[in-house]
Each structure stands twice: as structure tokens, then as C-alpha cells.
PDB file of C-alpha atoms in Angstrom:
ATOM      1  CA  MET U   1     -10.045 -17.946  11.135  1.00 92.00           C
ATOM      2  CA  VAL U   2      -9.635 -14.902   8.900  1.00 97.00           C
ATOM      3  CA  LEU U   3      -6.361 -13.001   9.363  1.00 98.00           C
ATOM      4  CA  LEU U   4      -5.289  -9.648   7.924  1.00 98.00           C
ATOM      5  CA  ALA U   5      -1.530  -9.179   7.394  1.00 98.00           C
ATOM      6  CA  ILE U   6       0.005  -5.723   6.900  1.00 98.00           C
ATOM      7  CA  ASP U   7       3.511  -4.650   5.885  1.00 98.00           C
ATOM      8  CA  THR U   8       4.490  -1.019   5.348  1.00 97.00           C
ATOM      9  CA  SER U   9       8.031  -1.209   6.706  1.00 94.00           C
ATOM     10  CA  GLU U  10       9.834  -0.369   3.465  1.00 93.00           C
ATOM     11  CA  GLN U  11       8.948   1.051   0.052  1.00 91.00           C
ATOM     12  CA  SER U  12       6.056  -1.348  -0.579  1.00 93.00           C
ATOM     13  CA  CYS U  13       2.581  -1.272   0.933  1.00 96.00           C
ATOM     14  CA  SER U  14       1.331  -4.847   1.218  1.00 97.00           C
ATOM     15  CA  VAL U  15      -1.742  -6.537   2.659  1.00 98.00           C
ATOM     16  CA  ALA U  16      -3.010 -10.100   2.574  1.00 98.00           C
ATOM     17  CA  LEU U  17      -6.115 -11.924   3.759  1.00 98.00           C
ATOM     18  CA  LEU U  18      -5.779 -15.511   4.917  1.00 98.00           C
ATOM     19  CA  ASP U  19      -8.225 -18.145   6.052  1.00 96.00           C
ATOM     20  CA  GLY U  20      -6.036 -20.304   8.244  1.00 90.00           C
ATOM     21  CA  ASP U  21      -2.943 -21.034   6.138  1.00 88.00           C
ATOM     22  CA  ILE U  22      -4.776 -20.373   2.866  1.00 95.00           C
ATOM     23  CA  VAL U  23      -4.165 -17.021   1.182  1.00 97.00           C
ATOM     24  CA  ILE U  24      -7.511 -15.791  -0.116  1.00 97.00           C
ATOM     25  CA  ASP U  25      -6.373 -12.406  -1.408  1.00 97.00           C
ATOM     26  CA  GLU U  26      -3.290 -10.206  -1.429  1.00 97.00           C
ATOM     27  CA  CYS U  27      -1.957  -6.975  -2.875  1.00 96.00           C
ATOM     28  CA  SER U  28       1.440  -5.277  -2.870  1.00 95.00           C
ATOM     29  CA  GLU U  29       2.232  -1.888  -4.368  1.00 94.00           C
ATOM     30  CA  HIS U  30       5.641  -0.239  -4.563  1.00 91.00           C
ATOM     31  CA  LEU U  31       4.843   3.267  -3.347  1.00 87.00           C
ATOM     32  CA  GLY U  32       8.000   4.774  -1.920  1.00 77.00           C
ATOM     33  CA  ARG U  33       5.744   7.279  -0.170  1.00 82.00           C
ATOM     34  CA  GLY U  34       2.035   7.556   0.402  1.00 85.00           C
ATOM     35  CA  HIS U  35       1.455   4.575   2.690  1.00 92.00           C
ATOM     36  CA  ALA U  36      -0.898   6.646   4.847  1.00 92.00           C
ATOM     37  CA  GLU U  37      -3.179   7.441   1.931  1.00 94.00           C
ATOM     38  CA  ARG U  38      -3.143   3.984   0.390  1.00 96.00           C
ATOM     39  CA  LEU U  39      -3.175   1.449   3.238  1.00 97.00           C
ATOM     40  CA  LEU U  40      -6.792   1.669   4.433  1.00 97.00           C
ATOM     41  CA  PRO U  41      -8.241   1.799   0.902  1.00 97.00           C
ATOM     42  CA  MET U  42      -6.123  -1.225  -0.020  1.00 97.00           C
ATOM     43  CA  ILE U  43      -7.490  -3.174   2.963  1.00 98.00           C
ATOM     44  CA  ALA U  44     -11.058  -2.160   2.082  1.00 98.00           C
ATOM     45  CA  GLU U  45     -10.529  -3.298  -1.515  1.00 97.00           C
ATOM     46  CA  ARG U  46      -9.254  -6.698  -0.434  1.00 97.00           C
ATOM     47  CA  LEU U  47     -12.178  -7.180   1.942  1.00 98.00           C
ATOM     48  CA  ALA U  48     -14.683  -6.176  -0.739  1.00 97.00           C
ATOM     49  CA  SER U  49     -13.126  -8.494  -3.303  1.00 97.00           C
ATOM     50  CA  THR U  50     -13.629 -11.459  -0.951  1.00 97.00           C
ATOM     51  CA  ASN U  51     -17.083 -10.416   0.315  1.00 97.00           C
ATOM     52  CA  LEU U  52     -15.706  -9.893   3.823  1.00 97.00           C
ATOM     53  CA  THR U  53     -15.985  -7.038   6.289  1.00 97.00           C
ATOM     54  CA  TYR U  54     -13.881  -5.894   9.233  1.00 97.00           C
ATOM     55  CA  ALA U  55     -16.276  -7.828  11.471  1.00 97.00           C
ATOM     56  CA  ASP U  56     -15.094 -11.072   9.838  1.00 97.00           C
ATOM     57  CA  LEU U  57     -11.491 -10.603  10.961  1.00 98.00           C
ATOM     58  CA  HIS U  58     -10.223 -12.768  13.818  1.00 98.00           C
ATOM     59  CA  ARG U  59      -6.575 -11.667  13.967  1.00 98.00           C
ATOM     60  CA  ILE U  60      -4.212  -9.036  12.545  1.00 98.00           C
ATOM     61  CA  ALA U  61      -0.468  -9.348  11.877  1.00 98.00           C
ATOM     62  CA  VAL U  62       1.957  -6.499  11.195  1.00 98.00           C
ATOM     63  CA  THR U  63       5.690  -6.032  10.703  1.00 98.00           C
ATOM     64  CA  THR U  64       7.409  -4.173  13.536  1.00 97.00           C
ATOM     65  CA  GLY U  65      10.697  -3.190  11.892  1.00 94.00           C
ATOM     66  CA  PRO U  66      13.337  -2.450  10.946  1.00 95.00           C
ATOM     67  CA  GLY U  67      12.337  -0.065   8.186  1.00 92.00           C
ATOM     68  CA  THR U  68      11.341   3.507   7.487  1.00 91.00           C
ATOM     69  CA  PHE U  69      10.049   5.420  10.489  1.00 90.00           C
ATOM     70  CA  THR U  70       6.975   6.781   8.722  1.00 92.00           C
ATOM     71  CA  GLY U  71       6.038   3.496   7.067  1.00 93.00           C
ATOM     72  CA  LEU U  72       6.341   1.521  10.288  1.00 94.00           C
ATOM     73  CA  ARG U  73       4.336   4.081  12.241  1.00 95.00           C
ATOM     74  CA  ILE U  74       1.505   3.935   9.718  1.00 96.00           C
ATOM     75  CA  GLY U  75       1.327   0.142   9.563  1.00 97.00           C
ATOM     76  CA  LEU U  76       1.506  -0.298  13.327  1.00 97.00           C
ATOM     77  CA  SER U  77      -1.054   2.434  14.009  1.00 97.00           C
ATOM     78  CA  VAL U  78      -3.565   0.978  11.553  1.00 98.00           C
ATOM     79  CA  ALA U  79      -3.057  -2.600  12.747  1.00 98.00           C
ATOM     80  CA  ARG U  80      -3.388  -1.719  16.430  1.00 98.00           C
ATOM     81  CA  GLY U  81      -6.343   0.562  15.816  1.00 97.00           C
ATOM     82  CA  LEU U  82      -8.281  -2.045  13.843  1.00 98.00           C
ATOM     83  CA  ALA U  83      -7.482  -4.762  16.379  1.00 98.00           C
ATOM     84  CA  LEU U  84      -8.537  -2.566  19.298  1.00 97.00           C
ATOM     85  CA  GLN U  85     -11.788  -1.590  17.632  1.00 96.00           C
ATOM     86  CA  ALA U  86     -12.632  -5.205  16.778  1.00 96.00           C
ATOM     87  CA  GLY U  87     -11.359  -6.646  20.062  1.00 97.00           C
ATOM     88  CA  ILE U  88      -9.088  -9.167  18.311  1.00 98.00           C
ATOM     89  CA  PRO U  89      -5.402 -10.114  18.766  1.00 98.00           C
ATOM     90  CA  CYS U  90      -2.665  -8.233  16.917  1.00 98.00           C
ATOM     91  CA  ILE U  91       0.647 -10.008  16.305  1.00 98.00           C
ATOM     92  CA  GLY U  92       3.927  -8.231  15.574  1.00 98.00           C
ATOM     93  CA  LEU U  93       6.886  -9.846  13.800  1.00 98.00           C
ATOM     94  CA  THR U  94      10.093  -8.324  12.461  1.00 98.00           C
ATOM     95  CA  GLY U  95      10.616  -8.095   8.746  1.00 97.00           C
ATOM     96  CA  LEU U  96      13.867 -10.048   9.207  1.00 97.00           C
ATOM     97  CA  GLN U  97      11.914 -13.011  10.598  1.00 98.00           C
ATOM     98  CA  VAL U  98       9.504 -12.924   7.667  1.00 97.00           C
ATOM     99  CA  LEU U  99      12.292 -12.672   5.095  1.00 97.00           C
ATOM    100  CA  ALA U 100      14.127 -15.599   6.673  1.00 96.00           C
ATOM    101  CA  ALA U 101      10.937 -17.683   6.543  1.00 96.00           C
ATOM    102  CA  GLN U 102      10.578 -16.841   2.850  1.00 95.00           C
ATOM    103  CA  ALA U 103      14.144 -18.009   2.224  1.00 93.00           C
ATOM    104  CA  LEU U 104      13.572 -21.224   4.188  1.00 93.00           C
ATOM    105  CA  GLU U 105      10.769 -22.100   1.778  1.00 91.00           C
ATOM    106  CA  GLN U 106      13.426 -22.399  -0.938  1.00 87.00           C
ATOM    107  CA  SER U 107      16.321 -23.707   1.150  1.00 86.00           C
ATOM    108  CA  SER U 108      17.269 -26.621   3.354  1.00 85.00           C
ATOM    109  CA  ASP U 109      17.088 -26.347   7.139  1.00 84.00           C
ATOM    110  CA  ASP U 110      20.861 -26.770   7.463  1.00 90.00           C
ATOM    111  CA  GLU U 111      21.630 -23.661   5.411  1.00 92.00           C
ATOM    112  CA  ILE U 112      22.326 -20.338   7.086  1.00 94.00           C
ATOM    113  CA  ILE U 113      19.906 -17.567   6.096  1.00 95.00           C
ATOM    114  CA  HIS U 114      21.193 -13.997   6.122  1.00 95.00           C
ATOM    115  CA  ALA U 115      18.172 -11.657   6.184  1.00 96.00           C
ATOM    116  CA  MET U 116      18.957  -8.017   5.432  1.00 94.00           C
ATOM    117  CA  ILE U 117      16.940  -4.805   5.298  1.00 95.00           C
ATOM    118  CA  THR U 118      18.457  -1.603   3.963  1.00 92.00           C
ATOM    119  CA  GLY U 119      19.073   1.138   6.489  1.00 89.00           C
ATOM    120  CA  ARG U 120      20.481   4.630   6.082  1.00 86.00           C
ATOM    121  CA  GLY U 121      23.941   5.934   5.299  1.00 86.00           C
ATOM    122  CA  GLY U 122      25.272   2.791   3.636  1.00 86.00           C
ATOM    123  CA  GLN U 123      24.109   0.529   6.450  1.00 91.00           C
ATOM    124  CA  ALA U 124      21.766  -2.425   6.558  1.00 93.00           C
ATOM    125  CA  PHE U 125      20.128  -4.460   9.302  1.00 95.00           C
ATOM    126  CA  LEU U 126      21.335  -8.049   9.419  1.00 96.00           C
ATOM    127  CA  GLN U 127      20.139 -11.121  11.274  1.00 97.00           C
ATOM    128  CA  SER U 128      21.183 -14.686  10.560  1.00 96.00           C
ATOM    129  CA  PHE U 129      19.027 -17.775  11.041  1.00 97.00           C
ATOM    130  CA  LYS U 130      19.295 -21.550  10.718  1.00 96.00           C
ATOM    131  CA  GLY U 131      16.344 -23.941  10.768  1.00 96.00           C
ATOM    132  CA  ARG U 132      13.085 -23.341  12.606  1.00 96.00           C
ATOM    133  CA  ARG U 133      11.856 -23.112  16.160  1.00 96.00           C
ATOM    134  CA  GLU U 134       9.017 -25.254  17.468  1.00 95.00           C
ATOM    135  CA  ASN U 135       6.583 -22.392  16.877  1.00 96.00           C
ATOM    136  CA  GLY U 136       7.483 -22.341  13.178  1.00 94.00           C
ATOM    137  CA  LEU U 137       9.546 -19.150  13.245  1.00 98.00           C
ATOM    138  CA  PRO U 138      13.085 -19.141  11.824  1.00 97.00           C
ATOM    139  CA  ALA U 139      15.649 -19.882  14.537  1.00 98.00           C
ATOM    140  CA  PRO U 140      18.106 -16.978  14.982  1.00 97.00           C
ATOM    141  CA  ILE U 141      21.792 -17.723  15.415  1.00 96.00           C
ATOM    142  CA  ALA U 142      22.711 -14.076  16.013  1.00 94.00           C
ATOM    143  CA  ALA U 143      21.031 -10.950  17.297  1.00 94.00           C
ATOM    144  CA  PRO U 144      19.847  -8.369  14.735  1.00 95.00           C
ATOM    145  CA  LYS U 145      22.240  -5.480  14.182  1.00 94.00           C
ATOM    146  CA  GLY U 146      22.571  -2.350  12.085  1.00 94.00           C
ATOM    147  CA  LEU U 147      25.974  -2.589  10.388  1.00 94.00           C
ATOM    148  CA  ASP U 148      28.020  -0.967   7.636  1.00 93.00           C
ATOM    149  CA  ALA U 149      27.808  -2.789   4.313  1.00 91.00           C
ATOM    150  CA  ASP U 150      31.472  -3.860   4.350  1.00 91.00           C
ATOM    151  CA  ILE U 151      31.089  -5.447   7.792  1.00 92.00           C
ATOM    152  CA  ILE U 152      28.006  -7.334   6.615  1.00 92.00           C
ATOM    153  CA  ALA U 153      29.934  -8.555   3.576  1.00 89.00           C
ATOM    154  CA  ALA U 154      32.740  -9.800   5.799  1.00 89.00           C
ATOM    155  CA  THR U 155      30.242 -11.624   8.039  1.00 89.00           C
ATOM    156  CA  ILE U 156      28.642 -13.319   5.051  1.00 88.00           C
ATOM    157  CA  ASP U 157      32.034 -14.242   3.606  1.00 86.00           C
ATOM    158  CA  ALA U 158      32.954 -15.910   6.911  1.00 88.00           C
ATOM    159  CA  THR U 159      29.638 -17.806   7.135  1.00 89.00           C
ATOM    160  CA  PRO U 160      28.293 -18.330   3.592  1.00 88.00           C
ATOM    161  CA  GLY U 161      24.599 -18.924   3.222  1.00 90.00           C
ATOM    162  CA  VAL U 162      21.414 -17.703   1.583  1.00 91.00           C
ATOM    163  CA  LEU U 163      20.908 -13.938   1.254  1.00 92.00           C
ATOM    164  CA  VAL U 164      17.454 -12.376   1.248  1.00 93.00           C
ATOM    165  CA  GLY U 165      16.051  -8.884   1.641  1.00 93.00           C
ATOM    166  CA  SER U 166      16.521  -5.354   0.344  1.00 91.00           C
ATOM    167  CA  GLY U 167      20.002  -5.206   1.869  1.00 90.00           C
ATOM    168  CA  VAL U 168      21.195  -7.564  -0.868  1.00 89.00           C
ATOM    169  CA  SER U 169      20.811  -4.715  -3.370  1.00 85.00           C
ATOM    170  CA  LEU U 170      22.991  -2.483  -1.187  1.00 84.00           C
ATOM    171  CA  LEU U 171      25.787  -5.054  -1.197  1.00 85.00           C
ATOM    172  CA  ARG U 172      25.468  -5.510  -4.940  1.00 81.00           C
ATOM    173  CA  GLU U 173      25.685  -1.762  -5.529  1.00 78.00           C
ATOM    174  CA  LYS U 174      28.933  -1.695  -3.581  1.00 75.00           C
ATOM    175  CA  SER U 175      30.188  -4.855  -5.366  1.00 75.00           C
ATOM    176  CA  LEU U 176      30.656  -6.536  -2.007  1.00 72.00           C
ATOM    177  CA  ILE U 177      29.027  -9.889  -2.715  1.00 66.00           C
ATOM    178  CA  SER U 178      29.879 -10.674  -6.323  1.00 56.00           C
ATOM    179  CA  GLY U 179      31.850 -13.889  -6.439  1.00 50.00           C
ATOM    180  CA  LYS U 180      31.407 -14.757  -2.778  1.00 50.00           C
ATOM    181  CA  ARG U 181      32.125 -18.467  -2.725  1.00 47.00           C
ATOM    182  CA  GLY U 182      29.390 -20.644  -1.271  1.00 54.00           C
ATOM    183  CA  THR U 183      26.823 -17.865  -1.152  1.00 64.00           C
ATOM    184  CA  THR U 184      23.412 -18.192  -2.785  1.00 64.00           C
ATOM    185  CA  ARG U 185      21.563 -14.975  -3.540  1.00 62.00           C
ATOM    186  CA  LEU U 186      17.782 -14.975  -3.750  1.00 64.00           C
ATOM    187  CA  THR U 187      15.916 -12.728  -6.154  1.00 56.00           C
ATOM    188  CA  SER U 188      13.088 -11.954  -3.717  1.00 58.00           C
ATOM    189  CA  ASP U 189      13.794  -8.808  -1.713  1.00 75.00           C
ATOM    190  CA  VAL U 190      10.253  -7.848  -0.706  1.00 88.00           C
ATOM    191  CA  ILE U 191       8.621  -8.829   2.569  1.00 95.00           C
ATOM    192  CA  SER U 192       5.693 -11.144   1.841  1.00 96.00           C
ATOM    193  CA  ALA U 193       2.440 -10.221   3.599  1.00 97.00           C
ATOM    194  CA  PRO U 194       1.060 -13.767   3.038  1.00 97.00           C
ATOM    195  CA  MET U 195       4.148 -15.239   4.732  1.00 97.00           C
ATOM    196  CA  LEU U 196       3.711 -12.793   7.619  1.00 98.00           C
ATOM    197  CA  GLY U 197       0.128 -13.987   8.013  1.00 98.00           C
ATOM    198  CA  GLN U 198       1.036 -17.658   7.890  1.00 97.00           C
ATOM    199  CA  LEU U 199       3.707 -17.215  10.558  1.00 97.00           C
ATOM    200  CA  ALA U 200       1.397 -15.219  12.844  1.00 97.00           C
ATOM    201  CA  ALA U 201      -1.662 -17.443  12.499  1.00 96.00           C
ATOM    202  CA  SER U 202      -1.019 -19.512  15.630  1.00 94.00           C
ATOM    203  CA  LEU U 203       1.418 -17.402  17.661  1.00 97.00           C
ATOM    204  CA  PRO U 204       0.382 -16.222  21.149  1.00 96.00           C
ATOM    205  CA  ALA U 205      -0.454 -12.526  20.999  1.00 95.00           C
ATOM    206  CA  ASP U 206       1.048 -11.736  24.407  1.00 96.00           C
ATOM    207  CA  GLU U 207       4.489 -12.950  23.279  1.00 97.00           C
ATOM    208  CA  PHE U 208       4.567 -11.024  19.997  1.00 98.00           C
ATOM    209  CA  PRO U 209       3.173  -7.525  20.638  1.00 97.00           C
ATOM    210  CA  PRO U 210       2.788  -5.016  17.784  1.00 97.00           C
ATOM    211  CA  GLU U 211       5.476  -2.691  19.100  1.00 95.00           C
ATOM    212  CA  PRO U 212       8.144  -1.004  16.945  1.00 94.00           C
ATOM    213  CA  THR U 213      11.451  -2.849  16.906  1.00 87.00           C
ATOM    214  CA  TYR U 214      14.614  -0.758  17.141  1.00 76.00           C
ATOM    215  CA  PHE U 215      18.032  -2.258  16.493  1.00 73.00           C
ATOM    216  CA  ARG U 216      20.188   0.812  17.022  1.00 59.00           C
ATOM    217  CA  ALA U 217      20.284   3.930  19.177  1.00 43.00           C
ATOM    218  CA  ALA U 218      18.383   6.985  18.023  1.00 41.00           C
ATOM    219  CA  ASP U 219      20.296   9.396  15.793  1.00 43.00           C
ATOM    220  CA  ALA U 220      19.313  12.330  18.005  1.00 39.00           C
ATOM    221  CA  LYS U 221      21.075  12.593  21.346  1.00 42.00           C
ATOM    222  CA  LYS U 222      20.448  14.838  24.316  1.00 43.00           C
ATOM    223  CA  ALA U 223      22.451  18.017  23.921  1.00 43.00           C
ATOM    224  CA  THR U 224      25.275  18.720  26.338  1.00 45.00           C
ATOM    225  CA  PRO U 225      26.323  22.262  27.256  1.00 45.00           C
ATOM    226  CA  ALA U 226      29.351  23.615  25.395  1.00 45.00           C
ATOM    227  CA  LEU U 227      30.485  25.385  28.583  1.00 49.00           C
ATOM    228  CA  PRO U 228      30.080  24.497  32.257  1.00 50.00           C
ATOM    229  CA  VAL U 229      26.779  25.667  33.666  1.00 45.00           C
ATOM    230  CA  ALA U 230      26.883  27.353  37.033  1.00 48.00           C
ATOM    231  CA  ARG U 231      24.625  25.711  39.589  1.00 47.00           C
ATOM    232  CA  THR U 232      22.599  27.864  41.932  1.00 43.00           C
ATOM    233  CA  ASP U 233      21.372  26.322  45.160  1.00 47.00           C
ATOM    234  CA  GLU U 234      18.229  27.890  46.492  1.00 44.00           C
ATOM    235  CA  ALA U 235      17.822  28.369  50.204  1.00 41.00           C
TER     236      ALA U 235
END
């Protein structure tokens, strides 16, 4: 079974091709911007390098968030469009789940994994995990939340564990995790497209739809009138 994995949720644009659990090709480029222009050519290059075509794909996996609005929209649109055209399943997983799985590869199952993705305005998205579920996904011990960096640091200080993700850099910049006793910091802060593909290879598509994942309310709110508005009842 050939699977295409796509991640455009943050600054990197990453794709991977897998045959079962075996990674047959992958590419990740730190773009910042330009995911829309680069993603489809990157996929075409990976297919050409392995003598495959879109018709050879059996499944597609994509990250659903959190991350940049534009990047997520591009990755999800491409993944869903390709899957619809080919008539194949498309699996969506959060970047926090993928990061936690990466950390578990280098940790013991009894360690707590704090997966973090940088947000806006000094915030980051945090979700903590411990061990694995029967389906192979990291087992969450808390719901994902968008929190201020100092609150995340306090949470980690109270429950030391392994840190992974771009949010680690935010805490370092604010000097909030240096010297935290019992905490192990991983160097990897990029979501792995191959890990995304390996996790999604056997998951049921109906339980993991490729829909954007939001962990906080929208910044924009419906405007309220500054003054009372007179109501006119029509006859």
C-alpha cells in the first residue's frame, strides 16, 4: 500500500511516500511562505523519483492543525482534492499527535510527553501524552489547549517530562525552561511526514477525517452595537 503524507502546518513544507511502514522517499523544506507554490511540485518530484504516479497511491495522510491558517488550508485542500480525485481514503491527524509519536520513539512509555506548537502572541498549543493507545497513537492525558508561555512552563514544571515541538523554542526564548529539574528537551522540533504516514497507515478513515483542528476561539468576534438599536415592528 503506497501512502502519501503531507505536512504544511508550520514553516516547513514536507511530504513523504511510504510503502506500508517503509519510507521510500521524503522531502522537507523550510519555506516560511510559499507552500501553495511548492507543495504540488514537491509531490510530483517525489513520485517521479520513485517511478510512481498518482494512480499508485492508496491512501493520503495530512496534518490538521494547529498551525498557520494559510499553511493548513493549503495542505488540507491538496490532500482532500487528491484523495477525492483518486477515490482513496484521506486521514487527518494533529501535529501534536505526530510530535508525541516522534518523542515516544526516543523515550520510554512511562514518560510524559509534552508536545508543543508555537501559536501567536507569545502563546503555544500544548498537549501532554503518556504511552500509546491500541491503535498506535500516543495516549493523551490532557486535552490540547492554546496557552501563554508562562502557563505552559508552570504545567511542565509541575509534571516534568519530554518536550518536543516548535513551542520549545518559544519557552527557551523566554528563558522559561532552562534548569527545569527532571525535564528532557528534544532537539527535533519539526513535524515528521514519515511519522505521520506510519501512524495513518492503518487508521480507519471515518474516525480521522481531514478537517482543520481548532483549539481556541476565533480572534474575530461578531460586532455588538455601541448604542441600543431601536426595534421596529412591522404590521
